[in-house]
Short mmCIF file of C-alpha atoms in Angstrom, two decimals:
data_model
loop_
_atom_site.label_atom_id
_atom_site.label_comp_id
_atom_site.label_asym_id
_atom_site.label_seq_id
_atom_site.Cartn_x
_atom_site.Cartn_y
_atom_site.Cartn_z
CA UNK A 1 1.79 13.41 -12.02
CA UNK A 2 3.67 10.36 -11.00
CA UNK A 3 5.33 8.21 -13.71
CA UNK A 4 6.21 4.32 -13.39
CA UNK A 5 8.61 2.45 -15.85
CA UNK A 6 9.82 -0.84 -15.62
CA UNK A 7 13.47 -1.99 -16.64
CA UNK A 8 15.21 -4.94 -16.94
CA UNK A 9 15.58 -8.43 -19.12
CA UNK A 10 12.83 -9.39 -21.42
CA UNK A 11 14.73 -12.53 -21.69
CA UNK A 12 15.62 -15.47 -18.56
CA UNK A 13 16.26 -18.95 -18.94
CA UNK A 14 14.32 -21.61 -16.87
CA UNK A 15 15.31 -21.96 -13.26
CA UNK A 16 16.86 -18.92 -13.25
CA UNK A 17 15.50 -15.63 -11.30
CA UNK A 18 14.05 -13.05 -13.15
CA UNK A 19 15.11 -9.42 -11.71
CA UNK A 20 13.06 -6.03 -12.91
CA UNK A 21 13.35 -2.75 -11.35
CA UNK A 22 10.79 0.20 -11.29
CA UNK A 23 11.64 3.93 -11.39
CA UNK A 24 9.60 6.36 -10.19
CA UNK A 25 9.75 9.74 -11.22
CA UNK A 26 7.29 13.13 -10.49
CA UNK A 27 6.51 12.22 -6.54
CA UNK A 28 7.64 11.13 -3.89
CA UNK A 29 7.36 7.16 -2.40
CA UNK A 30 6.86 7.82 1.36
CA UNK A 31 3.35 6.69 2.44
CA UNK A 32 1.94 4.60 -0.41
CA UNK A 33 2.29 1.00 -0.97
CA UNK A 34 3.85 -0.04 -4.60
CA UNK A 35 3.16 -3.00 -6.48
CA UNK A 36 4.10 -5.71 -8.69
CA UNK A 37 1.38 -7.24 -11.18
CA UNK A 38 1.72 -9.44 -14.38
CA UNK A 39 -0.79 -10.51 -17.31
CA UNK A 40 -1.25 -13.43 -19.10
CA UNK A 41 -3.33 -14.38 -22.07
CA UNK A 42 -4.17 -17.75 -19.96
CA UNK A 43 -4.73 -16.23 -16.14
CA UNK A 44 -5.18 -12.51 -17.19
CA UNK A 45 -4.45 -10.49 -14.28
CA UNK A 46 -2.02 -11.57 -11.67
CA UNK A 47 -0.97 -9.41 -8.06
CA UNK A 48 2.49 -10.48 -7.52
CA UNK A 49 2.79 -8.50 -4.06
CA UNK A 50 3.13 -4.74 -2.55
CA UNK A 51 6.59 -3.28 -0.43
CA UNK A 52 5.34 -0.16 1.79
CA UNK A 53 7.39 2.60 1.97
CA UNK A 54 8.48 1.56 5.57
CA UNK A 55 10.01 -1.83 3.70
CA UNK A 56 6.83 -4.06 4.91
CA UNK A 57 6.00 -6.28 1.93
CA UNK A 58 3.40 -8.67 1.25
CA UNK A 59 3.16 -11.40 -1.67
CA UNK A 60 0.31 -13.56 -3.23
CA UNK A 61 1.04 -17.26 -1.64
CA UNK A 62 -0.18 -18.73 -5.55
CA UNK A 63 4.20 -17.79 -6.05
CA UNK A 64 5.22 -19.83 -3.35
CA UNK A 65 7.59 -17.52 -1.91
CA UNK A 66 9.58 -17.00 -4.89
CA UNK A 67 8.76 -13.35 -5.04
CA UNK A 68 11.18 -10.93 -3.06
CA UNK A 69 9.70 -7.47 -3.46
CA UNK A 70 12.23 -4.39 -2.56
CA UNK A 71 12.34 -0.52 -1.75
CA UNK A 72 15.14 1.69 -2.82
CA UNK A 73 13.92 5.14 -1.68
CA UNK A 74 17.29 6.91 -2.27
CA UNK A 75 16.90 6.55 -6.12
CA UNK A 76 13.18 6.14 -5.94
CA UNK A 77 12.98 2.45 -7.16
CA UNK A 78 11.25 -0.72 -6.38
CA UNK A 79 12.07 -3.81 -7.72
CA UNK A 80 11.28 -7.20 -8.02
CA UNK A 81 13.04 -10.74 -8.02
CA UNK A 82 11.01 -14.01 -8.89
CA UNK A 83 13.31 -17.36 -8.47
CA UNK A 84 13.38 -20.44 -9.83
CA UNK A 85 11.13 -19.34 -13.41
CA UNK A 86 9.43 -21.54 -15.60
CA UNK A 87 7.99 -21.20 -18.89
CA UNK A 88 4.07 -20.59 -17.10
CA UNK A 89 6.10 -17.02 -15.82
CA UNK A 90 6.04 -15.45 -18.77
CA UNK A 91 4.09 -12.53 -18.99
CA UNK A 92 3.96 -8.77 -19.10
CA UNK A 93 4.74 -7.51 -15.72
CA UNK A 94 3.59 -4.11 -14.36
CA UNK A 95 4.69 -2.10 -11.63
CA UNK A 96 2.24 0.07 -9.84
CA UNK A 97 0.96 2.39 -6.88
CA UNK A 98 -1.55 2.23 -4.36
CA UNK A 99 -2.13 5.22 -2.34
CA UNK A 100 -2.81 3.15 0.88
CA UNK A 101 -5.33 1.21 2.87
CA UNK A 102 -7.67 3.90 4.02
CA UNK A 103 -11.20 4.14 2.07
CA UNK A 104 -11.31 5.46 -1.28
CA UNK A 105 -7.06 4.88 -1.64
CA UNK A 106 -6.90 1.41 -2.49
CA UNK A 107 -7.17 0.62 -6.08
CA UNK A 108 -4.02 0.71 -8.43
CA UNK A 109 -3.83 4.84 -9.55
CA UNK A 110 -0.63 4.59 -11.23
CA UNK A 111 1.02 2.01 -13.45
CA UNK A 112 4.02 1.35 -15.51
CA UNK A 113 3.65 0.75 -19.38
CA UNK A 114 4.45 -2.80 -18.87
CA UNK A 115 7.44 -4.92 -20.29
CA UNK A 116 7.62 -8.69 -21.69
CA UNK A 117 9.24 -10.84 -19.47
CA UNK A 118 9.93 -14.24 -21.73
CA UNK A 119 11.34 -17.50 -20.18
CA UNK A 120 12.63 -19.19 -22.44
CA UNK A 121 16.27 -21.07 -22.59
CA UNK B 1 -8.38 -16.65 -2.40
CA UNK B 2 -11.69 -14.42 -3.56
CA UNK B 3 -12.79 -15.51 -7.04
CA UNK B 4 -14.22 -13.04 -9.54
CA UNK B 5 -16.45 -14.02 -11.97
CA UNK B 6 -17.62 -11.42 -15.10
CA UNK B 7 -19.95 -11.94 -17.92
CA UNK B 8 -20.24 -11.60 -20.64
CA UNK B 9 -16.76 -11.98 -21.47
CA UNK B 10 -17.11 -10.17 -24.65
CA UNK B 11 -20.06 -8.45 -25.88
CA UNK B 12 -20.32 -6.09 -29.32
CA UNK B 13 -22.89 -2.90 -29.26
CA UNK B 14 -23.36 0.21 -31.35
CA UNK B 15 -21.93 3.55 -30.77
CA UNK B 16 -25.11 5.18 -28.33
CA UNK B 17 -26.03 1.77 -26.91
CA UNK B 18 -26.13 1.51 -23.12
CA UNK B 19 -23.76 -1.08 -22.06
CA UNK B 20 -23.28 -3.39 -18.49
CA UNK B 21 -20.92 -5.74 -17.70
CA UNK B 22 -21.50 -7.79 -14.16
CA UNK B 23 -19.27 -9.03 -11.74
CA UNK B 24 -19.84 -11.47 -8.95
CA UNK B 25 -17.73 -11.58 -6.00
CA UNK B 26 -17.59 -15.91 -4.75
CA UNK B 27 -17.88 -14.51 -1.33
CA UNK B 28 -19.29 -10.80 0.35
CA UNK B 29 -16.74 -8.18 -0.02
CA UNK B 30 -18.89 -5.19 1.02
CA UNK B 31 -17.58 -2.73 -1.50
CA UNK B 32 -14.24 -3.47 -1.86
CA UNK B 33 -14.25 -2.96 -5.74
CA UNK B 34 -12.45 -1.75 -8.16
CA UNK B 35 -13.26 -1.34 -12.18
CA UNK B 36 -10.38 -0.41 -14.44
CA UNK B 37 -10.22 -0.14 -18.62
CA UNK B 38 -7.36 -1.65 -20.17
CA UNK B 39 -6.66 -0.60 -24.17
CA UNK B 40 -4.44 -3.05 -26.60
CA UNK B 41 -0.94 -2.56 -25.94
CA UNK B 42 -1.98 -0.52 -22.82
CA UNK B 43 -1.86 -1.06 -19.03
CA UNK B 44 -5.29 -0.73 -17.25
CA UNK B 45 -6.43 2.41 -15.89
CA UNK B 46 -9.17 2.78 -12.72
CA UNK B 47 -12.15 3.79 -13.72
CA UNK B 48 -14.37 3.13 -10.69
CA UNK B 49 -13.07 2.50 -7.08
CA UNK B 50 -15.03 1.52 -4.05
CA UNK B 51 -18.06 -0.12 -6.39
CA UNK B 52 -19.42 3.20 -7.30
CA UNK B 53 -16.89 6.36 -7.43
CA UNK B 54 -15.54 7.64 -10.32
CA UNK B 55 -12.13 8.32 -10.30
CA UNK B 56 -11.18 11.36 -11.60
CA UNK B 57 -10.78 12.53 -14.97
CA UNK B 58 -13.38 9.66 -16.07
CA UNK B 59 -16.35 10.80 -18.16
CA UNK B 60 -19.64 10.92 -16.39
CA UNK B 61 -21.24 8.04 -18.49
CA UNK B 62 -19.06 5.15 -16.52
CA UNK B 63 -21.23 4.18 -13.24
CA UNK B 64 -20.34 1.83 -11.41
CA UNK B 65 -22.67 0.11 -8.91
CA UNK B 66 -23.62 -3.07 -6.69
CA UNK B 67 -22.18 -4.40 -3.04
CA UNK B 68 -21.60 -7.61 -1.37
CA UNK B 69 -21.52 -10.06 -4.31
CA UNK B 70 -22.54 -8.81 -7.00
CA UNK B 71 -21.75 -5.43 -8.91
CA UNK B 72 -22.20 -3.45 -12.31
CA UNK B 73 -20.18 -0.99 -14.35
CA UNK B 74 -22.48 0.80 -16.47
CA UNK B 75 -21.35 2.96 -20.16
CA UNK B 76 -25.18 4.74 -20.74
CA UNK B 77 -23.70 5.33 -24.12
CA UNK B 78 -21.07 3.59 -25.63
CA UNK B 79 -18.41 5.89 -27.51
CA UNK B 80 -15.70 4.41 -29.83
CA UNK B 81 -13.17 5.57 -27.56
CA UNK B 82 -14.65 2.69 -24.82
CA UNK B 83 -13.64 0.23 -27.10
CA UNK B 84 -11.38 -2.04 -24.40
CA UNK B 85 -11.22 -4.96 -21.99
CA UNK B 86 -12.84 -4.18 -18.43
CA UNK B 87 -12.14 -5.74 -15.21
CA UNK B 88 -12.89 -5.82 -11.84
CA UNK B 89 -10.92 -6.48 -9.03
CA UNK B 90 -11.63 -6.94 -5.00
CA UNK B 91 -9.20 -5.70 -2.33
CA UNK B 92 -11.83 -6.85 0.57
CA UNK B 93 -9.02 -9.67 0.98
CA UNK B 94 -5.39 -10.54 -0.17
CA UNK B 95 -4.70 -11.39 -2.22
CA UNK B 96 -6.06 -9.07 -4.59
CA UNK B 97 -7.74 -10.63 -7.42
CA UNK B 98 -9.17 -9.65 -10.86
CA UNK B 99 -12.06 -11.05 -12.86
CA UNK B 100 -11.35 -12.64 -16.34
CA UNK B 101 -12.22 -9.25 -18.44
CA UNK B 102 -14.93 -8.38 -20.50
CA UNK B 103 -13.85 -6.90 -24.04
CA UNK B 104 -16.06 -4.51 -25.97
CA UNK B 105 -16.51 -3.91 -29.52
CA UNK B 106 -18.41 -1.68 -32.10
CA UNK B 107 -20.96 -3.46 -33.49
#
């Protein structure tokens, strides 16, 4: 059973870029695509954007290309870097896993717990 | 973007009571739907994926059902353990988007 946990500061000061990591543990990351999602009480449910395992990433345009999605396969990690913050970025932010674009495999299967992200100076 | 519109966005029934929550799709996305059940303090969890399967391990009184526009997840008999916030989200186009949530209470 594959496991997902985020990592990194719950705290980042305005302008700044906020930088989280996600390790996965109990399978492999060849062949799916793994995501980055956040939740607010005011938008609810937010995709960020997806890296493939072959390094192709895509990224919801609403972040105006402040989100930089990347694949460490050597220590099984993804992680994510969102520039320039403001206050309307805080949020919890999940990492996840789809299984891939073929019928019946694309829907988030496996998520992180979640962790706070606050900006805030 | 694909907007996704549920309703109610809260609703309160009694333990037994058969419970749906819609969602409408603001353009046709075939089946391209997903239902997932989020608990406080939780992250969400598929339920239902492509409008009407039942992803594993979910009991067999979540349906899930509808195509095009406008689709249904189903509880035919609400257990206290269901007590969450539902949504749905469509992958027909990116970027992926989620409706606003339904949350369910014991009446």
């Amino acid at each position: 059973q594959v496991q997902l946990q985020e990592s990194g500061p719950g705290l980042v000061k305005p302008s700044e870029t906020l930088s989280l990591t996600c390790t996965v543990s109990g399978g492999s990351m060849k062949g799916y695509y793994w995501d980055w999602l956040r939740q607010t009480p005011g938008k609810g449910l937010e995709w960020i954007g997806y890296v493939y395992f072959s390094g192709v990433s895509n990224y919801n345009p609403s972040l105006k290309s402040r989100a930089t999605i990347s694949l460490d396969t050597s220590k099984n990690q993804f992680s994510l870097r969102l520039s320039s913050v403001t206050a309307a970025d805080t949020a919890i932010y999940y990492c996840a896993r789809t299984p891939g674009p073929a019928k019946g495999w694309q829907k988030f299967d496996s998520w992180g717990q979640g962790t706070l992200v606050t900006v805030s100076s | 973007d694909i907007q996704m519109t549920q309703s109610p966005s809260s609703l309160s029934a009694s333990v037994g009571d058969r419970v749906t929550i819609t969602c409408q799709a603001s353009q046709d996305i075939s089946d391209h739907l997903n239902w997932y059940q989020q608990k406080p303090g939780k992250a969400p969890k598929v339920l239902i994926y492509d409008a009407s399967n039942l992803e594993i391990g979910v009991p067999s009184r979540f349906s899930g059902s509808g195509s095009g526009t406008d689709f249904t997840v189903t509880i035919s008999s609400l257990q206290p353990e269901d007590i969450a916030t539902y949504y749905c989200q469509q992958y027909d186009n990116l970027p992926f988007t989620f409706g606003g949530g339904t949350k369910v209470e014991i009446k």
